Amino acid sequence: MKNISLKDIAEKAGVSQTAVSKVLNELPIRITPAKREKIKEIARRLNYRPNVVAQSLRSRKTKSIGIVVPDISSLFYPELIRNIETRLFSLGYRCIICNTQDNPSYERLYIQDLIDRWVEGLIIAPCGEEENVNFLQDIYKMGLPLVLIDRYFPGENFPYVVSDNKQGAKIAVKFLVSQKVSRVIYVGEKRRNQAVDDRLRGVKEAARENRIVFTDKEIFLCEIGREKVRETFRFIFESMSRKGLSCSGIFFESNRLLMGLLDAARERNLFIPDDLRIIGFDPLSLEIVYPQDFASLRLLKNPFPIIKQDVQKIGNTASEFLLALLKGKKEKNLRKKVRVKMVWR
Amino acid sequence: MKNISLKDIAEKAGVSQTAVSKVLNELPIRITPAKREKIKEIARRLNYRPNVVAQSLRSRKTKSIGIVVPDISSLFYPELIRNIETRLFSLGYRCIICNTQDNPSYERLYIQDLIDRWVEGLIIAPCGEEENVNFLQDIYKMGLPLVLIDRYFPGENFPYVVSDNKQGAKIAVKFLVSQKVSRVIYVGEKRRNQAVDDRLRGVKEAARENRIVFTDKEIFLCEIGREKVRETFRFIFESMSRKGLSCSGIFFESNRLLMGLLDAARERNLFIPDDLRIIGFDPLSLEIVYPQDFASLRLLKNPFPIIKQDVQKIGNTASEFLLALLKGKKEKNLRKKVRVKMVWR
DNA sequence: CTGAAAGCGCTTACAG
DNA sequence: CTGAAAGCGCTTACAG
């Protein structure tokens, strides 16, 4: 089944290929209304669909955008991607979505591939490491529109949209202080990136401003994985019980640490927030997998607040930044830290 | 910054463009090792990257696949998409992902667009309605590789991979029977599709086989939305309390109904599973948003089972089916219902 | 065997 | 103004 081309229509209508192209693309051309209508009619009847690949080759535009994230199925990426995809689709752009598995060499592979496919722009949530900074700089210097999301590189001049992680951490500490703690404990992942480092920095600053204890001894970084996280919290609770529970507040870096926290709390029958003052990033969403998880539920007795990122705003802003770059604007200020909120209702 | 083309390399190496193409593509050509090496060397030095768009135009292959789902951010779609994307990427295919918002006309729009971009295959989780069946049939008849996931159309001959929803519902009822209920109540969404209809059918069959009560009066279909769901359960609990709680078991269609169920249970202080025998599809994942959600947690006193779909298997099978079709195999039996499991560890 | 040339299906600069 | 022709960058059938 052969596809219909402009040439086919031109022959059937007895006009030039140029005329067909211009009529169908609504470009200025002086032609009798009769012929114009005839061309359109034939195109319609033959169910003509322009060959987008040929258009791309000729125009050097593919109307496609690459979205590169560590894991399309975790954290807020699904929601973020949906948000961006919907916005860009309505403007005629299609999104090619890639999963780097937080691996810098996959990241390079994917991005190179997207460039080879002539995406017109890239939205990237980069791997934590700085390993690919030069690689990204090369791309950005080539003039390819590029917006980082979720993570950024301070000192580099990429456009980015991230949460204001430092601000969020500071609100969190303020909350703990209002709970009369005199010391804050930071629990995070060993694997660092700028986003979580900003959270750590925020806690540090806020602790100093509020004159509560926060030294390197209060920082605990662990491997990801529920088991490892539990061990970390087990150790923390042991050391806390010596000094008294109620005078310490726990800040956890993301909800990837929550189930491990609950596992350790259950071992000591610590209720939240009664026995334990905690606060952390990301909405509370519990995966109930094991029988003991039902016991964990009982630990969460009353509401406690969490720090929530504004996914929608991040998505919208990233889309707007990319569109501005696509329009060729050389705006300087395409860097945005989106404010976060403390919610507990 | 001009891109390097085969012609550029040919000129620099003093050979024909054909020679360059064949050498770089490792196609059979008789050429002196020196020239072969020279071509490769120049390509490397100039950082030659083939123009994929031109290749596509010429070869009529784009190495891209369209994935179309109602909502990339909900249910198990994120995980499913990641699974499929990873598999297809390793074979050189890129995935263009689209979000139909469960709207049949968006669905047509997206699919038509993907075809215009010459995707080589499609993986589609279709909207519930049968509205687009003819549209999909036209595409399938054109010979475009096409695999449905999550939902299918009985009587139509599309390849598909779905969970064995009927089997899952039957296991669920058997569990309720083991809890000594004499009657099963089905709670689902008003908006139907084949997947959930199969669950309803499974419940019906199992109820008959186990000689417990299940008539149309035991079926409750509600609008989605936590508030509406709560009202439905409120009504159910009222009618149940008249007849006694413990003799009825509740089957809920998907975890989109869970929070509403808990809301209504809280109003009557019904504990689970002590006061209420329930079972439903999908893993238990609670969104803790409102203060009263903490009270809801207390209702979940002990483990109760849920029916879990095998996302990984669905993803793998869908990928394999599509790859088989891409290879041009005219296999008949590309239809698979993936078994589900009851889990409560 | 080899490489010049045709052709994929468009858009648009430019000759008439 | 108009439309034939060039050209985007490849691959491959085919003339030599």
XYZ file of C-alpha atoms (C1' of nucleotides) in Angstrom:
722
model
C 0.000 0.000 0.000
C 1.834 3.030 -1.304
C 1.669 6.275 0.554
C 0.259 9.296 -1.188
C 2.826 11.984 -1.975
C 2.570 15.559 -3.121
C 3.598 14.387 -6.546
C 0.616 12.057 -6.777
C -1.743 14.866 -5.930
C -0.023 17.240 -8.342
C -0.457 14.760 -11.181
C -4.089 14.097 -10.409
C -4.851 17.806 -10.124
C -2.795 18.809 -13.148
C -0.758 21.373 -11.221
C 2.812 21.596 -10.016
C 4.071 19.955 -6.866
C 4.953 23.413 -5.602
C 1.357 24.510 -5.955
C 0.151 21.533 -3.966
C 2.694 22.115 -1.231
C 1.807 25.778 -0.933
C -1.929 25.251 -0.983
C -1.856 22.503 1.622
C 0.466 24.486 3.852
C -1.620 27.630 3.415
C 1.341 29.519 2.040
C 0.828 32.578 -0.193
C 0.254 31.545 -3.792
C -1.825 33.012 -6.564
C -4.023 30.285 -7.837
C -7.655 30.134 -8.944
C -10.060 29.212 -6.166
C -11.226 26.313 -8.289
C -7.771 24.779 -8.484
C -7.135 25.434 -4.836
C -10.306 23.626 -3.945
C -9.520 20.810 -6.321
C -6.150 20.230 -4.694
C -7.646 20.186 -1.225
C -10.427 17.923 -2.377
C -8.028 15.390 -3.884
C -5.822 15.460 -0.815
C -8.820 14.792 1.324
C -10.139 12.037 -0.878
C -6.798 10.238 -1.037
C -6.405 10.749 2.684
C -3.094 12.491 2.161
C -0.784 12.658 5.162
C 2.461 14.571 4.791
C 5.601 12.547 5.327
C 6.879 13.974 8.550
C 10.297 12.403 8.129
C 10.791 14.120 4.797
C 9.570 17.373 6.278
C 12.062 16.999 9.089
C 14.949 16.293 6.745
C 14.127 19.337 4.712
C 13.273 21.746 7.489
C 15.747 20.376 10.008
C 12.973 20.436 12.569
C 11.597 17.293 14.174
C 9.131 18.773 16.622
C 10.352 16.327 19.204
C 11.761 16.864 22.669
C 13.832 14.498 24.765
C 13.033 14.007 28.437
C 15.747 12.263 30.414
C 15.238 11.204 34.013
C 16.887 8.697 36.358
C 13.690 6.672 36.772
C 10.410 7.426 35.059
C 8.526 5.389 37.629
C 9.716 6.832 40.916
C 9.516 9.955 43.052
C 7.499 12.660 41.375
C 8.811 11.987 37.890
C 5.654 10.334 36.574
C 3.570 13.335 37.471
C 6.210 15.762 36.265
C 6.560 14.014 32.934
C 2.826 13.929 32.408
C 2.628 17.606 33.114
C 5.386 18.475 30.653
C 4.191 16.053 27.998
C 0.667 17.449 28.041
C 1.878 21.015 27.686
C 4.335 20.291 24.899
C 1.922 18.061 23.007
C -0.588 20.854 22.724
C 2.096 22.880 20.952
C 2.870 20.115 18.508
C 5.935 18.688 20.242
C 6.305 15.000 20.981
C 8.268 13.685 23.924
C 10.787 10.890 23.799
C 11.279 9.699 27.333
C 14.399 8.003 28.630
C 15.394 6.288 31.803
C 19.039 6.608 32.806
C 18.775 4.442 35.907
C 20.823 7.152 37.576
C 23.835 5.903 35.642
C 26.020 8.602 34.068
C 27.158 6.482 31.163
C 23.593 5.538 30.247
C 22.791 9.186 30.564
C 25.390 10.074 27.942
C 24.223 7.257 25.710
C 20.617 8.393 25.846
C 21.340 12.035 25.350
C 23.680 11.382 22.443
C 21.014 9.232 20.861
C 18.377 11.911 21.279
C 20.660 14.443 19.656
C 21.280 12.049 16.786
C 17.542 11.922 16.362
C 17.513 15.669 16.174
C 15.369 16.470 19.164
C 14.872 20.205 19.244
C 15.286 20.428 22.973
C 16.084 18.475 26.102
C 14.664 18.397 29.595
C 17.016 16.525 31.866
C 16.959 15.454 35.494
C 20.673 14.676 35.606
C 22.361 11.939 37.579
C 23.754 13.100 40.851
C 27.399 12.918 39.972
C 29.198 15.780 38.332
C 30.656 13.302 35.866
C 28.594 14.554 32.941
C 28.871 18.271 33.553
C 31.341 18.807 30.728
C 29.303 16.644 28.419
C 26.218 18.717 29.173
C 28.163 21.935 28.757
C 29.251 20.868 25.279
C 25.644 20.293 24.324
C 24.469 23.531 25.788
C 27.219 25.446 23.980
C 26.125 23.892 20.703
C 22.977 25.900 21.223
C 20.597 23.024 21.833
C 17.810 24.195 24.145
C 18.326 22.462 27.445
C 16.611 22.735 30.810
C 17.627 20.833 33.911
C 14.958 19.774 36.370
C 15.043 18.490 39.924
C 18.823 18.758 40.091
C 21.280 21.383 39.003
C 24.957 22.227 39.068
C 25.858 25.343 40.987
C 28.406 27.457 39.216
C 27.299 26.202 35.816
C 25.060 28.330 33.669
C 22.419 25.846 32.559
C 18.806 26.876 32.764
C 17.178 24.900 35.544
C 14.005 24.453 37.565
C 14.362 22.870 40.977
C 12.579 23.002 44.281
C 13.915 25.436 46.794
C 15.338 22.627 48.868
C 17.196 24.852 51.255
C 14.094 26.865 52.031
C 12.169 23.650 52.617
C 14.754 22.319 55.004
C 14.707 25.569 56.919
C 10.935 25.482 57.346
C 11.274 21.912 58.541
C 13.816 22.805 61.194
C 11.681 25.710 62.328
C 8.839 23.281 62.831
C 11.045 20.997 64.910
C 12.168 23.944 66.982
C 8.514 24.814 67.655
C 8.279 21.287 69.054
C 10.904 22.258 71.624
C 13.730 20.108 70.351
C 17.222 21.234 71.153
C 18.985 19.156 68.565
C 18.278 18.073 65.003
C 19.314 14.844 63.348
C 19.736 14.644 59.587
C 19.154 11.338 57.842
C 19.940 11.095 54.152
C 21.281 8.899 51.428
C 24.961 8.255 50.942
C 24.589 8.997 47.266
C 24.560 12.779 47.073
C 23.365 15.330 44.584
C 22.861 19.045 44.656
C 19.204 18.805 45.633
C 19.797 16.836 48.806
C 22.959 18.743 49.604
C 20.852 21.890 49.603
C 18.549 20.242 52.107
C 21.499 19.446 54.317
C 22.749 23.002 53.982
C 19.327 24.350 54.883
C 19.205 22.272 58.026
C 22.666 23.447 58.982
C 21.809 27.109 58.507
C 18.489 26.900 60.286
C 20.040 25.056 63.221
C 22.583 27.823 63.626
C 19.942 30.555 63.338
C 17.769 28.832 65.903
C 20.667 27.982 68.166
C 20.055 24.275 68.366
C 22.650 21.550 68.234
C 23.682 20.315 64.794
C 27.197 19.015 64.229
C 28.650 16.363 61.939
C 27.697 13.838 64.586
C 24.066 14.600 63.850
C 24.397 13.642 60.166
C 23.634 10.081 59.119
C 24.001 8.985 55.525
C 22.999 5.491 54.534
C 22.719 3.214 51.554
C 19.284 3.113 50.036
C 17.322 -0.071 50.697
C 14.828 -0.609 53.455
C 17.086 -2.923 55.454
C 20.039 -0.540 55.478
C 17.843 2.385 56.330
C 16.369 0.510 59.255
C 19.836 -0.228 60.619
C 20.712 3.426 60.450
C 17.622 4.457 62.347
C 18.101 1.647 64.830
C 21.518 3.068 65.593
C 20.105 6.576 65.842
C 17.339 5.561 68.230
C 19.806 3.728 70.432
C 22.005 6.756 70.771
C 18.984 9.004 71.219
C 17.475 7.032 74.024
C 20.570 7.642 76.034
C 20.196 11.383 75.618
C 16.437 11.361 75.704
C 14.112 11.130 72.776
C 12.017 14.214 73.075
C 14.830 16.724 72.844
C 15.868 15.575 69.363
C 14.057 16.120 66.078
C 14.632 14.020 62.995
C 14.789 15.398 59.484
C 14.634 12.749 56.786
C 15.785 13.637 53.338
C 13.047 12.005 51.273
C 10.220 9.536 51.666
C 12.487 6.782 50.396
C 13.639 6.634 53.998
C 10.223 6.476 55.593
C 9.559 2.747 55.645
C 12.975 2.081 57.166
C 12.290 4.701 59.791
C 9.001 3.026 60.690
C 10.678 -0.389 60.806
C 13.146 0.827 63.401
C 10.518 2.735 65.343
C 8.399 -0.387 65.572
C 11.217 -2.318 67.172
C 11.178 0.145 70.047
C 7.457 0.814 69.929
C 7.953 4.508 69.314
C 4.847 6.411 68.278
C 4.780 9.289 65.876
C 4.596 12.143 66.572
C 4.122 11.403 70.290
C 7.510 9.846 70.967
C 9.361 10.992 67.911
C 9.455 14.443 66.356
C 10.031 13.911 62.671
C 9.649 15.822 59.443
C 10.802 15.128 55.921
C 10.463 15.834 52.249
C 7.800 14.452 49.926
C 4.212 13.359 50.443
C 3.504 10.515 52.773
C 2.717 7.471 50.754
C 3.101 4.144 52.449
C 3.751 0.921 50.645
C 2.101 -1.797 52.650
C 3.880 -4.960 51.607
C 4.753 -7.051 54.626
C 2.548 -8.107 57.551
C 4.602 -6.018 59.939
C 3.740 -2.949 57.867
C 0.294 -3.071 59.411
C 1.945 -2.742 62.784
C 3.883 0.226 61.438
C 0.641 1.967 60.577
C -0.240 2.040 64.224
C 2.862 4.063 64.961
C 1.529 6.978 62.971
C -0.919 8.186 65.547
C -1.426 11.812 64.663
C -0.756 14.118 61.795
C 2.742 15.415 61.398
C 3.832 17.737 58.643
C 5.882 17.044 55.562
C 7.582 19.291 53.042
C 5.858 19.135 49.701
C 7.344 20.059 46.349
C 5.205 21.912 43.845
C 5.365 19.399 41.022
C 2.942 21.257 38.827
C 4.850 24.496 39.052
C 8.129 22.739 38.328
C 6.626 21.122 35.256
C 5.024 24.306 33.983
C 8.111 26.377 34.527
C 10.374 23.850 32.863
C 8.048 23.774 29.867
C 7.997 27.574 29.667
C 11.781 27.792 29.888
C 12.202 25.248 27.156
C 9.668 26.981 24.929
C 11.443 30.290 25.453
C 14.714 28.698 24.374
C 13.032 27.056 21.392
C 11.810 30.457 20.291
C 15.448 31.468 20.314
C 15.174 33.891 23.175
C 18.527 34.497 24.744
C 17.109 35.303 28.116
C 19.547 35.313 30.921
C 17.376 34.428 33.799
C 16.163 30.920 33.103
C 16.905 29.668 36.589
C 14.174 29.044 39.086
C 13.963 27.627 42.549
C 10.342 26.787 43.193
C 9.157 27.386 46.724
C 8.013 24.395 48.721
C 5.355 24.246 51.391
C 4.935 22.587 54.713
C 1.656 20.698 54.726
C 0.018 18.684 57.388
C -3.509 18.666 56.427
C 28.116 24.797 12.863
C 27.586 22.532 9.909
C 27.035 18.866 10.434
C 29.433 16.411 8.873
C 27.974 14.383 6.051
C 29.127 11.324 4.171
C 29.997 13.620 1.300
C 32.410 15.605 3.462
C 34.195 12.466 4.509
C 34.269 11.157 0.949
C 35.925 14.341 -0.259
C 38.487 14.384 2.513
C 39.330 10.715 1.995
C 39.312 10.908 -1.776
C 36.834 8.073 -2.189
C 33.201 7.804 -3.229
C 30.313 8.480 -0.945
C 29.221 4.919 -1.523
C 32.506 3.649 -0.200
C 32.185 5.730 2.937
C 28.635 4.545 3.528
C 29.561 0.919 3.087
C 32.678 1.083 5.225
C 30.943 2.863 8.081
C 27.996 0.505 7.941
C 30.289 -2.511 7.743
C 28.712 -3.599 4.490
C 30.621 -5.843 2.071
C 32.945 -3.790 -0.092
C 36.319 -4.477 -1.605
C 38.588 -1.709 -0.564
C 42.215 -1.566 0.574
C 42.653 -1.797 4.327
C 44.492 1.520 4.183
C 41.541 3.354 2.664
C 39.109 1.638 4.972
C 41.124 2.767 7.949
C 41.467 6.253 6.548
C 37.709 6.597 6.177
C 37.124 5.409 9.699
C 39.833 7.670 11.010
C 38.409 10.750 9.319
C 34.900 9.925 10.507
C 36.210 9.592 14.016
C 38.247 12.776 13.846
C 35.360 14.839 12.501
C 33.080 13.219 15.019
C 30.759 12.038 12.288
C 27.223 11.150 13.328
C 24.902 9.763 10.710
C 21.790 11.803 10.072
C 19.130 9.552 11.461
C 16.339 11.494 9.790
C 17.877 10.960 6.372
C 18.430 7.307 7.159
C 14.797 7.021 8.159
C 13.563 8.691 5.013
C 15.622 6.383 2.889
C 15.085 3.144 4.773
C 11.519 3.894 5.860
C 12.482 2.757 9.333
C 12.485 5.102 12.309
C 13.387 2.717 15.105
C 10.757 4.335 17.234
C 7.772 2.878 19.038
C 4.701 4.651 20.309
C 3.350 3.899 23.771
C -0.142 5.185 24.422
C -1.742 5.014 27.860
C -4.612 6.806 29.601
C -2.345 8.313 32.258
C 1.406 7.825 32.432
C 1.425 8.783 36.085
C -1.190 6.503 37.588
C -1.887 2.872 38.411
C 0.956 0.643 37.347
C 1.657 2.475 34.101
C 4.867 4.169 35.267
C 6.424 0.844 36.151
C 5.066 -0.823 33.041
C 6.391 1.885 30.772
C 9.793 1.788 32.386
C 9.931 -1.933 31.898
C 9.017 -1.723 28.222
C 11.206 1.279 27.534
C 14.285 -0.378 29.002
C 13.777 -3.526 26.968
C 13.137 -1.745 23.689
C 15.961 0.744 24.177
C 18.497 -2.044 24.443
C 17.363 -3.158 20.998
C 17.756 0.281 19.504
C 14.129 1.374 19.679
C 13.078 4.656 21.211
C 9.745 5.169 22.882
C 7.424 8.087 22.300
C 5.019 8.150 25.192
C 1.540 9.646 25.069
C -1.147 10.374 27.569
C -4.704 10.091 26.314
C -6.355 11.162 29.548
C -8.719 8.253 28.930
C -10.330 10.326 26.195
C -11.081 8.464 22.950
C -10.668 11.487 20.712
C -7.281 12.335 22.203
C -6.437 8.704 21.739
C -7.132 8.915 18.013
C -5.229 12.166 17.754
C -2.162 10.725 19.433
C -2.168 7.489 17.511
C -2.635 9.244 14.181
C 0.241 11.529 15.047
C 2.488 8.618 15.949
C 1.679 6.931 12.665
C 2.461 10.155 10.823
C 5.826 10.062 12.514
C 6.281 6.574 11.235
C 6.577 4.685 14.472
C 7.303 1.078 13.640
C 4.977 -0.267 16.281
C 2.460 0.684 18.929
C 1.776 -0.472 22.457
C -1.593 0.811 23.569
C -3.578 0.699 26.781
C -6.838 1.746 25.132
C -9.557 3.862 26.635
C -12.356 1.892 28.112
C -14.976 2.660 25.515
C -15.343 0.649 22.376
C -15.480 3.894 20.415
C -12.065 3.419 18.835
C -12.265 -0.251 18.013
C -12.793 0.341 14.306
C -10.043 2.916 14.246
C -7.658 0.434 15.841
C -8.781 -2.292 13.479
C -7.937 -0.102 10.493
C -4.447 0.401 11.857
C -3.941 -3.229 12.632
C -5.113 -4.219 9.169
C -2.593 -1.814 7.641
C -0.022 -4.177 9.092
C 1.378 -1.872 11.752
C 2.599 -3.961 14.707
C 0.229 -3.298 17.552
C -0.094 -4.763 21.028
C -2.791 -3.840 23.523
C -1.964 -3.840 27.209
C -4.063 -3.741 30.348
C -7.306 -3.683 28.385
C -8.538 -5.614 25.401
C -11.574 -6.082 23.229
C -13.071 -9.541 23.297
C -14.077 -10.751 19.885
C -11.446 -8.625 18.177
C -8.213 -10.166 17.023
C -5.632 -7.713 18.339
C -2.600 -9.090 20.124
C -2.906 -8.231 23.777
C -1.359 -8.737 27.194
C -3.624 -8.256 30.183
C -3.879 -9.571 33.700
C -6.121 -12.529 34.214
C -8.661 -10.394 35.960
C -11.297 -13.063 36.154
C -8.905 -15.497 37.788
C -7.896 -12.815 40.282
C -11.478 -12.067 41.209
C -12.137 -15.760 41.719
C -9.200 -16.133 44.096
C -10.449 -13.119 45.957
C -13.907 -14.553 46.422
C -12.444 -17.841 47.551
C -10.567 -15.970 50.210
C -13.725 -14.258 51.386
C -15.484 -17.600 51.512
C -12.712 -18.945 53.708
C -13.583 -16.088 56.034
C -17.060 -17.557 56.359
C -18.961 -14.873 54.530
C -22.246 -15.888 52.965
C -22.549 -12.944 50.630
C -20.144 -10.874 48.536
C -20.466 -7.210 47.696
C -18.825 -5.808 44.571
C -17.728 -2.179 44.534
C -16.440 -0.724 41.287
C -16.346 2.333 39.104
C -19.258 3.424 36.958
C -16.899 3.849 34.015
C -16.418 0.327 32.721
C -13.840 -1.405 30.597
C -13.116 -4.978 29.751
C -10.569 -5.406 32.558
C -12.934 -4.491 35.346
C -15.846 -6.236 33.696
C -13.773 -9.405 33.834
C -13.318 -8.858 37.549
C -17.059 -8.525 37.974
C -17.588 -11.656 35.934
C -15.066 -13.538 38.053
C -16.827 -12.571 41.223
C -20.135 -13.643 39.778
C -18.820 -17.044 38.720
C -17.004 -17.696 41.964
C -20.020 -16.739 44.011
C -22.114 -19.235 42.106
C -19.496 -21.957 42.437
C -19.197 -21.342 46.159
C -22.923 -20.987 46.656
C -22.850 -17.621 48.307
C -25.212 -14.746 47.667
C -24.364 -12.409 44.806
C -27.162 -10.692 42.903
C -27.422 -7.332 41.161
C -28.263 -5.855 44.540
C -24.736 -6.694 45.655
C -23.158 -4.617 42.868
C -22.302 -0.983 43.561
C -20.788 1.199 40.868
C -19.744 4.736 41.707
C -18.146 7.782 40.224
C -14.448 8.060 40.881
C -13.473 10.681 43.435
C -12.897 10.094 47.108
C -16.074 11.854 48.208
C -18.337 9.866 45.905
C -16.661 6.635 46.841
C -17.153 7.343 50.515
C -20.858 7.942 49.976
C -21.154 4.617 48.234
C -19.467 2.767 51.055
C -21.441 4.693 53.618
C -24.601 3.430 51.974
C -23.214 -0.107 51.833
C -22.245 -0.138 55.495
C -25.657 1.131 56.498
C -27.424 -1.625 54.646
C -24.913 -4.164 55.911
C -25.306 -3.309 59.543
C -28.918 -4.233 59.257
C -28.019 -7.655 57.974
C -24.895 -8.046 60.046
C -21.411 -7.121 59.034
C -19.516 -10.330 59.433
C -21.530 -12.364 56.966
C -20.661 -10.095 54.032
C -17.347 -9.760 52.247
C -16.404 -6.752 50.167
C -14.529 -6.945 46.887
C -13.221 -3.599 45.664
C -12.263 -3.248 42.060
C -9.027 -1.309 42.405
C -7.087 0.644 44.973
C -8.589 3.859 43.640
C -11.487 2.961 45.908
C -9.475 2.296 49.031
C -9.294 5.742 50.608
C -13.029 6.213 50.173
C -13.605 2.857 51.798
C -11.470 3.868 54.767
C -13.262 7.194 55.053
C -16.614 5.468 55.396
C -15.229 2.806 57.725
C -13.870 5.494 60.009
C -17.272 7.070 60.369
C -18.541 3.838 61.880
C -15.297 2.905 63.551
C -15.040 -0.348 61.659
C -11.685 -2.100 61.912
C -10.077 -4.078 59.144
C -10.031 -6.998 58.896
C -11.677 -7.516 62.293
C -15.038 -5.950 61.522
C -14.856 -5.900 57.785
C -13.782 -8.663 55.417
C -12.364 -6.965 52.366
C -10.128 -7.795 49.443
C -9.314 -5.929 46.284
C -7.020 -5.490 43.335
C -3.667 -3.671 43.361
C -1.027 -3.150 46.013
C -1.943 -1.254 49.114
C -0.505 2.194 48.886
C -2.033 4.841 51.058
C -1.934 8.523 50.319
C -1.844 10.319 53.620
C -3.065 13.783 52.830
C -5.612 14.899 55.394
C -5.412 14.776 59.192
C -8.197 12.232 59.335
C -6.083 9.914 57.205
C -4.019 9.237 60.286
C -7.164 8.011 61.971
C -7.813 5.808 58.965
C -4.463 4.139 59.459
C -5.642 2.849 62.787
C -8.462 0.985 61.071
C -5.994 -1.267 59.300
C -5.210 -3.456 62.236
C -3.972 -6.644 60.692
C -2.775 -7.866 57.346
C -5.396 -8.638 54.775
C -4.611 -9.881 51.309
C -4.776 -8.078 48.003
C -4.673 -9.254 44.425
C -1.457 -8.213 42.742
C -0.852 -7.931 39.037
C 2.456 -9.094 37.631
C 3.597 -5.823 36.091
C 6.986 -7.117 35.089
C 5.555 -10.068 33.254
C 3.022 -7.900 31.467
C 5.781 -5.547 30.355
C 8.101 -8.311 29.226
C 5.390 -10.155 27.365
C 4.147 -7.025 25.629
C 7.706 -6.253 24.529
C 8.199 -9.777 23.227
C 4.919 -9.708 21.318
C 5.790 -6.413 19.718
C 9.272 -7.595 18.798
C 7.803 -10.720 17.231
C 5.491 -8.570 15.136
C 8.344 -6.244 14.194
C 10.261 -9.227 12.925
C 7.293 -9.848 10.697
C 6.223 -13.045 12.312
C 2.626 -13.806 11.542
C 2.084 -15.756 14.701
C -1.461 -16.418 15.605
C -1.257 -16.658 19.318
C -0.182 -13.245 20.537
C -2.777 -13.084 23.254
C -1.883 -13.536 26.883
C -3.692 -13.292 30.166
C -1.059 -13.016 32.859
C -1.879 -14.794 36.090
C -2.262 -12.674 39.193
C -1.470 -13.622 42.760
C -3.031 -13.137 46.127
C -0.406 -11.718 48.462
C -0.361 -11.073 52.112
C 2.966 -12.669 52.878
C 33.582 -5.411 -8.420
C 32.895 -0.272 -8.209
C 31.067 4.212 -7.827
C 27.942 7.618 -10.151
C 23.428 8.442 -9.847
C 18.652 7.829 -8.571
C 15.404 8.396 -5.228
C 13.029 8.635 -0.342
C 9.134 13.183 -0.011
C 9.312 17.239 1.159
C 10.329 22.948 0.924
C 11.891 26.975 -1.131
C 15.395 29.819 -3.678
C 15.512 31.286 -8.054
C 15.315 31.265 -13.177
C 12.017 32.408 -16.507
C 4.086 35.869 -10.117
C 4.995 30.842 -11.181
C 6.725 26.297 -11.271
C 10.897 23.456 -12.504
C 14.591 22.113 -10.125
C 17.859 21.842 -6.371
C 18.853 19.941 -2.178
C 18.242 17.989 2.854
C 21.752 13.193 3.787
C 21.342 9.021 3.340
C 21.151 3.809 0.821
C 21.317 0.784 -2.886
C 20.066 -0.776 -7.679
C 22.480 -0.742 -11.630
C 25.402 0.846 -15.514
C 30.061 0.496 -16.662
